[in-house]
mmCIF file of C-alpha atoms and ligand atoms in Angstrom:
data_model
loop_
_atom_site.group_PDB
_atom_site.id
_atom_site.type_symbol
_atom_site.label_atom_id
_atom_site.label_comp_id
_atom_site.label_asym_id
_atom_site.label_seq_id
_atom_site.Cartn_x
_atom_site.Cartn_y
_atom_site.Cartn_z
ATOM 1 C CA MET A 301 28.587 59.852 -85.503
ATOM 2 C CA LYS A 302 24.853 60.811 -85.998
ATOM 3 C CA GLY A 303 22.828 61.184 -82.072
ATOM 4 C CA ARG A 304 26.562 60.995 -80.750
ATOM 5 C CA THR A 305 27.741 64.095 -78.164
ATOM 6 C CA ALA A 306 31.281 64.771 -77.749
ATOM 7 C CA ARG A 307 31.307 63.435 -74.457
ATOM 8 C CA GLN A 308 29.796 60.449 -74.862
ATOM 9 C CA PRO A 309 32.189 57.306 -75.539
ATOM 10 C CA HIS A 310 31.329 54.898 -77.864
ATOM 11 C CA PHE A 311 32.556 51.136 -78.474
ATOM 12 C CA LYS A 312 32.831 49.047 -81.518
ATOM 13 C CA THR A 313 30.455 46.361 -81.441
ATOM 14 C CA HIS A 314 32.034 44.304 -84.171
ATOM 15 C CA MET A 315 35.253 42.882 -84.407
ATOM 16 C CA GLY A 316 35.900 42.082 -88.113
ATOM 17 C CA ASP A 317 32.386 41.904 -88.733
ATOM 18 C CA ILE A 318 32.393 38.210 -86.741
ATOM 19 C CA MET A 319 32.871 38.216 -83.213
ATOM 20 C CA ASP A 320 30.096 41.131 -81.378
ATOM 21 C CA TYR A 321 31.908 41.433 -77.793
ATOM 22 C CA LEU A 322 29.024 43.571 -76.085
ATOM 23 C CA MET A 323 26.620 40.771 -77.613
ATOM 24 C CA LEU A 324 23.382 40.554 -74.938
ATOM 25 C CA VAL A 325 22.328 37.325 -73.841
ATOM 26 C CA ASP A 326 20.438 36.817 -71.466
ATOM 27 C CA LYS A 327 16.835 35.167 -70.570
ATOM 28 C CA LEU A 328 15.042 37.280 -73.163
ATOM 29 C CA SER A 329 18.441 37.569 -76.053
ATOM 30 C CA ALA A 330 19.377 34.584 -77.391
ATOM 31 C CA VAL A 331 22.514 33.442 -79.305
ATOM 32 C CA PRO A 332 22.056 34.034 -82.866
ATOM 33 C CA ASP A 333 21.109 30.708 -85.066
ATOM 34 C CA GLY A 334 24.232 28.763 -86.265
ATOM 35 C CA PHE A 335 26.097 30.958 -84.034
ATOM 36 C CA GLU A 336 28.116 28.021 -83.086
ATOM 37 C CA LYS A 337 29.256 27.064 -86.565
ATOM 38 C CA THR A 338 30.926 30.512 -86.323
ATOM 39 C CA ILE A 339 32.984 30.775 -82.916
ATOM 40 C CA THR A 340 36.476 30.032 -82.744
ATOM 41 C CA LEU A 341 37.503 28.489 -79.546
ATOM 42 C CA GLU A 342 40.776 27.810 -77.875
ATOM 43 C CA GLU A 343 42.194 26.517 -74.565
ATOM 44 C CA VAL A 344 42.895 27.978 -71.329
ATOM 45 C CA GLY A 345 42.908 26.019 -68.153
ATOM 46 C CA GLY A 346 41.607 23.014 -69.166
ATOM 47 C CA LYS A 347 38.227 24.653 -71.112
ATOM 48 C CA LEU A 348 36.970 26.323 -74.511
ATOM 49 C CA LEU A 349 37.090 30.065 -74.793
ATOM 50 C CA GLU A 350 36.220 32.770 -77.949
ATOM 51 C CA SER A 351 39.778 33.304 -78.927
ATOM 52 C CA GLN A 352 40.124 36.403 -78.058
ATOM 53 C CA ALA A 353 38.874 35.785 -74.643
ATOM 54 C CA CYS A 354 40.946 33.242 -74.164
ATOM 55 C CA ARG A 355 44.046 35.041 -74.966
ATOM 56 C CA GLN A 356 43.347 38.060 -72.626
ATOM 57 C CA CYS A 357 42.241 35.061 -69.938
ATOM 58 C CA ARG A 358 45.722 33.791 -70.466
ATOM 59 C CA LEU A 359 47.434 36.790 -69.937
ATOM 60 C CA LEU A 360 44.901 37.413 -66.801
ATOM 61 C CA LEU A 361 45.892 33.994 -65.324
ATOM 62 C CA LYS A 362 49.817 34.268 -66.025
ATOM 63 C CA ASP A 363 49.633 38.290 -64.286
ATOM 64 C CA ALA A 364 47.589 36.465 -60.904
ATOM 65 C CA GLU A 365 49.832 34.125 -60.517
ATOM 66 C CA ARG A 366 52.657 36.433 -60.504
ATOM 67 C CA ASP A 367 51.054 38.454 -57.430
ATOM 68 C CA GLY A 368 50.485 34.900 -56.043
ATOM 69 C CA ILE A 369 47.399 34.208 -56.763
ATOM 70 C CA LYS A 370 46.231 31.175 -58.310
ATOM 71 C CA ILE A 371 43.042 30.897 -60.109
ATOM 72 C CA LYS A 372 41.192 28.230 -62.044
ATOM 73 C CA VAL A 373 39.012 28.186 -64.916
ATOM 74 C CA LEU A 374 35.991 26.018 -63.464
ATOM 75 C CA SER A 375 34.059 26.363 -66.448
ATOM 76 C CA ALA A 376 34.175 28.329 -69.792
ATOM 77 C CA TYR A 377 32.319 27.779 -73.021
ATOM 78 C CA ARG A 378 29.400 24.910 -73.277
ATOM 79 C CA SER A 379 27.369 23.484 -76.257
ATOM 80 C CA CYS A 380 23.665 24.400 -76.050
ATOM 81 C CA ASP A 381 23.139 21.123 -75.940
ATOM 82 C CA TYR A 382 25.073 21.024 -72.686
ATOM 83 C CA GLN A 383 23.561 23.404 -71.756
ATOM 84 C CA GLN A 384 19.957 21.858 -72.364
ATOM 85 C CA LEU A 385 21.625 18.638 -70.399
ATOM 86 C CA LEU A 386 22.273 20.917 -67.201
ATOM 87 C CA TRP A 387 19.044 22.577 -67.591
ATOM 88 C CA GLU A 388 16.670 18.969 -67.702
ATOM 89 C CA LYS A 389 18.724 17.320 -64.779
ATOM 90 C CA SER A 390 18.243 20.866 -62.606
ATOM 91 C CA ILE A 391 14.883 20.582 -62.741
ATOM 92 C CA SER A 392 14.596 17.028 -62.741
ATOM 93 C CA GLN A 393 16.713 16.856 -59.404
ATOM 94 C CA ARG A 394 14.139 19.471 -57.466
ATOM 95 C CA MET A 395 11.554 17.623 -58.776
ATOM 96 C CA GLY A 396 12.815 14.744 -57.227
ATOM 97 C CA ARG A 397 12.872 16.849 -54.162
ATOM 98 C CA GLY A 398 9.181 17.333 -54.161
ATOM 99 C CA MET A 399 8.870 20.629 -55.903
ATOM 100 C CA SER A 400 6.370 21.152 -58.853
ATOM 101 C CA TYR A 401 7.349 21.443 -62.313
ATOM 102 C CA SER A 402 6.817 25.092 -62.358
ATOM 103 C CA ASP A 403 8.863 25.696 -59.105
ATOM 104 C CA ALA A 404 11.774 23.858 -60.574
ATOM 105 C CA VAL A 405 11.853 25.840 -63.203
ATOM 106 C CA ASN A 406 11.262 28.929 -61.397
ATOM 107 C CA ASP A 407 14.077 27.731 -58.918
ATOM 108 C CA THR A 408 16.516 26.517 -62.089
ATOM 109 C CA SER A 409 16.242 29.918 -63.596
ATOM 110 C CA ARG A 410 17.451 31.701 -60.876
ATOM 111 C CA THR A 411 21.226 30.551 -61.491
ATOM 112 C CA LEU A 412 21.065 28.678 -64.538
ATOM 113 C CA ALA A 413 19.569 29.592 -68.112
ATOM 114 C CA LYS A 414 17.677 27.751 -70.959
ATOM 115 C CA SER A 415 19.856 26.237 -73.905
ATOM 116 C CA GLY A 416 20.744 29.217 -75.844
ATOM 117 C CA HIS A 417 20.869 31.801 -73.451
ATOM 118 C CA SER A 418 23.403 31.622 -71.344
ATOM 119 C CA GLU A 419 26.123 33.772 -71.747
ATOM 120 C CA HIS A 420 28.314 30.121 -71.737
ATOM 121 C CA ASN A 421 27.194 29.177 -75.154
ATOM 122 C CA CYS A 422 28.539 32.509 -76.981
ATOM 123 C CA GLY A 423 32.459 31.216 -75.274
ATOM 124 C CA LEU A 424 32.398 34.695 -73.125
ATOM 125 C CA ALA A 425 32.194 33.883 -69.816
ATOM 126 C CA VAL A 426 34.476 31.803 -67.517
ATOM 127 C CA ASP A 427 33.476 30.905 -64.376
ATOM 128 C CA PHE A 428 36.544 31.432 -61.829
ATOM 129 C CA ALA A 429 37.421 29.523 -58.814
ATOM 130 C CA THR A 430 39.848 28.560 -56.334
ATOM 131 C CA PRO A 431 42.231 25.826 -56.963
ATOM 132 C CA SER A 432 40.636 23.331 -54.822
ATOM 133 C CA ALA A 433 37.151 24.068 -55.852
ATOM 134 C CA VAL A 434 34.611 21.799 -57.908
ATOM 135 C CA ASP A 435 31.758 23.774 -58.229
ATOM 136 C CA THR A 436 30.681 27.682 -58.312
ATOM 137 C CA GLU A 437 31.706 29.357 -54.474
ATOM 138 C CA ASP A 438 28.982 31.582 -53.246
ATOM 139 C CA ASP A 439 32.101 33.226 -50.807
ATOM 140 C CA PHE A 440 34.361 33.232 -53.682
ATOM 141 C CA TYR A 441 33.961 37.208 -53.278
ATOM 142 C CA THR A 442 35.752 36.893 -49.742
ATOM 143 C CA THR A 443 38.872 34.944 -51.540
ATOM 144 C CA PRO A 444 42.059 36.200 -52.533
ATOM 145 C CA GLN A 445 40.895 35.168 -56.185
ATOM 146 C CA GLY A 446 37.729 36.612 -56.061
ATOM 147 C CA ARG A 447 39.245 39.729 -54.562
ATOM 148 C CA TRP A 448 41.679 39.886 -57.038
ATOM 149 C CA LEU A 449 39.356 39.854 -59.940
ATOM 150 C CA CYS A 450 37.160 42.272 -58.493
ATOM 151 C CA ARG A 451 40.518 44.254 -58.505
ATOM 152 C CA ASN A 452 41.887 43.561 -61.987
ATOM 153 C CA ALA A 453 39.697 41.690 -64.387
ATOM 154 C CA HIS A 454 38.028 44.738 -66.130
ATOM 155 C CA LYS A 455 42.115 45.434 -67.403
ATOM 156 C CA TYR A 456 41.975 42.417 -69.245
ATOM 157 C CA GLY A 457 38.319 42.847 -70.771
ATOM 158 C CA PHE A 458 36.441 40.898 -68.272
ATOM 159 C CA ILE A 459 33.493 42.205 -66.296
ATOM 160 C CA LEU A 460 31.740 41.205 -63.580
ATOM 161 C CA ARG A 461 28.542 40.262 -64.971
ATOM 162 C CA TYR A 462 25.706 39.487 -62.431
ATOM 163 C CA PRO A 463 26.783 42.110 -59.751
ATOM 164 C CA ARG A 464 24.946 42.819 -56.493
ATOM 165 C CA MET A 465 21.800 44.947 -56.350
ATOM 166 C CA LYS A 466 21.333 44.291 -60.538
ATOM 167 C CA GLU A 467 19.321 41.332 -60.095
ATOM 168 C CA HIS A 468 16.325 43.095 -61.778
ATOM 169 C CA TYR A 469 18.567 44.611 -64.302
ATOM 170 C CA THR A 470 20.338 41.278 -65.057
ATOM 171 C CA GLY A 471 17.999 38.729 -63.906
ATOM 172 C CA TYR A 472 20.457 36.842 -62.231
ATOM 173 C CA ASP A 473 21.074 36.506 -58.505
ATOM 174 C CA TYR A 474 24.871 37.851 -57.575
ATOM 175 C CA GLU A 475 27.228 35.679 -58.838
ATOM 176 C CA PRO A 476 31.008 36.458 -57.459
ATOM 177 C CA TRP A 477 32.810 33.799 -59.981
ATOM 178 C CA HIS A 478 31.044 34.775 -63.365
ATOM 179 C CA TYR A 479 32.570 36.937 -65.769
ATOM 180 C CA ARG A 480 32.318 37.712 -68.991
ATOM 181 C CA TYR A 481 34.381 39.035 -71.499
ATOM 182 C CA VAL A 482 33.324 42.429 -73.430
ATOM 183 C CA GLY A 483 37.046 44.129 -74.601
ATOM 184 C CA SER A 484 39.139 46.227 -72.713
ATOM 185 C CA GLU A 485 37.506 49.965 -73.358
ATOM 186 C CA ALA A 486 34.164 48.816 -72.533
ATOM 187 C CA ALA A 487 35.097 46.153 -69.683
ATOM 188 C CA GLU A 488 36.809 49.859 -68.138
ATOM 189 C CA PHE A 489 34.019 51.687 -68.398
ATOM 190 C CA ILE A 490 31.753 49.193 -66.984
ATOM 191 C CA LYS A 491 33.973 49.235 -64.167
ATOM 192 C CA LYS A 492 34.429 52.888 -63.450
ATOM 193 C CA SER A 493 30.821 53.557 -63.739
ATOM 194 C CA GLY A 494 29.029 51.007 -61.930
ATOM 195 C CA LEU A 495 26.500 50.003 -64.529
ATOM 196 C CA CYS A 496 25.879 46.612 -65.451
ATOM 197 C CA LEU A 497 25.922 45.380 -68.872
ATOM 198 C CA GLU A 498 22.226 45.650 -69.473
ATOM 199 C CA GLU A 499 22.781 49.433 -68.372
ATOM 200 C CA PHE A 500 25.303 50.163 -70.322
ATOM 201 C CA LEU A 501 23.709 48.863 -73.670
ATOM 202 C CA HIS A 502 20.608 50.699 -72.787
ATOM 203 C CA PHE A 503 22.841 53.707 -72.203
ATOM 204 C CA TYR A 504 25.377 53.469 -74.393
ATOM 205 C CA SER A 505 24.259 51.227 -77.610
ATOM 206 C CA GLU A 506 23.133 54.148 -79.784
ATOM 207 C CA ASN A 507 26.424 55.485 -79.761
ATOM 208 C CA PHE A 508 28.304 52.389 -81.274
ATOM 209 C CA ILE A 509 29.895 52.466 -84.402
HETATM 210 ZN ZN1 ZN B 1859 28.666 31.399 -65.170
#
């Protein structure tokens, strides 16, 4: 209770001392060593996701469909090894187009994380898409799927992780397709406050139980 005032909300960071749903994974913070061995994955939409996030994601997809919106799970959990492959592939593609190595690294890092630094490596992130999409869609926010998620994802514990105007905090360009599971209580608060996860953790982490 120390340091918390009556008006400040607080959020549990650990569920059963196993999974930290408010874990910060970004360009500076990697998933903890050995994390991949501890995570329990379940399948949703043909992809794998951490079990609790997965159950909530299934509910989200079902409710969206009930509203007449079919949403595709384009990408979810990725192993650190697979993330490394994606990273190397992106850099070599850019170098193949004539970029220097450092320019290729800088350009890649605007939208792709290094191995261990992607939220997809912790099994709590989902890239959503329209049913026929084969890649992420820049205009996803204009689609019925993107708009439905904007209005409803927080009810299932998911937040739009890389919003517009927060690039200087998150380190990533706006990604209308990338949602992160943080639990319903935190997601509700983040949605209403307009904070991004980095700001939320900065302001409220000392209030965590
Ligand atoms: Zn993503």
